């Protein structure tokens, strides 16, 4: 069995910081006049009464309240191609963090010295906003919440002792529980192995993407507990994960993660897993762990039913920034990953990102490059290419972190801006045989972020495939060759390099991009910490399910008649008092028929007007409910 000594080892890098004494205040502020490089854009002035609450339509270039105009700049110059000038630019702009073993190269992004100078006032405001955020300001004004994920790796920065103790006590509880499970002190009640062998994590979005990324990146080849994820409400996917566990279900620790405790996909996964436990004659509560907000529905259920353990999620930590909370730390610790080293790496990166000198602040350099490359309006996509198999899921993780944070319809002043930054990616050198062809020669609607890892294998394990060349040299050559080939055709790129993939470097990468997102959001004046579009989708999904219940009631009533009364879609819609929803009713009926829950008496789904439908049986209880 794997050693547990490293799971929560103390780290000298988690040093206490002096708390900032500035009085925190709201981050909401006047709209800024952002520089842009697009030509011939409208500088039409928009005038609205201060009392108007209607969101204002503004041009792609963010409006300026100060003068009502837009700062224009001519089309960007051609990228520098002279090798000696490029070398000087590389040296001038290369960032290195020696303690983490991380480098950041933004030299292949074409921002000019003039642009950096123009952006300095914006960065000054962004740094101030970030300082206020860390001091406890209401940085999520739409939901009236603080934003405190930075405190998770530096608890002494929390704005009061109560929060500091909550963070520290939770970390200690996670470490102690993980040690007890891995050592066999905490055991499943009916497993022949006498200890837990598997983890089944049930959660979605930020409750899954972070833990999945970290597991793929850092789990040892033979972890003390292997981990599986149910991260969707797809019945076939859930069945597959449970079937893969087989008899090891009896030695599986189930972690259910939901901040509100009411996330439908997570609830569904929990109910499916509980059903599997009942069918196997197992008592779920003895193997269940809840990670949720205190006093949520899930927390109360776990407490009443006597689940094995409960850990808190905090109101001031969003799902997409929760990897350094119990959400990410408990699954990692159970796999034998040193979570205190992850926290140490994040803390070191946070400290580096507190400097107000842009060229010495790696997160600010990323935000600067994103703004330049996408014109501050998301005009180009960010393609993330990690040249390391273990970092494959980093692009999926960043997809949520960046797009859910930056993709907003309105800015902080109520202007409709439709901001965003699209993220997608694969891995190198798989990308070389997938879509590099288009990146090199096709539509120029992107910039690239390469993730490079210098260490190919553990020391002493490398060997040469041919004289002077190892397998890792080929991977290195592919990365550098792709970077050069893209740049020669004026495709910009950023390169983030780490010495090796370790808990410390992974923690630093997470912290780097969390801060870059926060700074960029300040530059474009949007709230990075809420997700109204996600909530709108959830509400719409609820309305579909409510309509389905009405359809079922109508069909059940018709199916209970003698003889059975098959109904057309128009008749179903009329009896549901929802003629405007006939298309959705058709889709509901088609889905039910495909799953043997409704019978098409006449016609076919390929010709909706021909359909007559009824249920296969009459549910009398429902009829008289």
XYZ file of C-alpha atoms in Angstrom, residues 5 42 70 87 179 226 241 293 297 340 362 392 420 532 601:
15
model
C 3.261 10.336 4.858
C -18.242 53.375 -34.407
C -13.700 55.602 -27.818
C 15.734 37.012 -29.070
C -5.016 9.516 6.479
C -8.404 4.704 -7.370
C -19.061 3.792 -13.772
C -22.495 24.237 2.377
C -30.280 20.048 1.861
C -0.152 20.817 1.260
C 2.821 36.517 -14.456
C -4.558 16.701 -21.038
C -16.036 36.367 -23.579
C -26.333 34.180 -14.606
C -50.174 4.641 -32.110
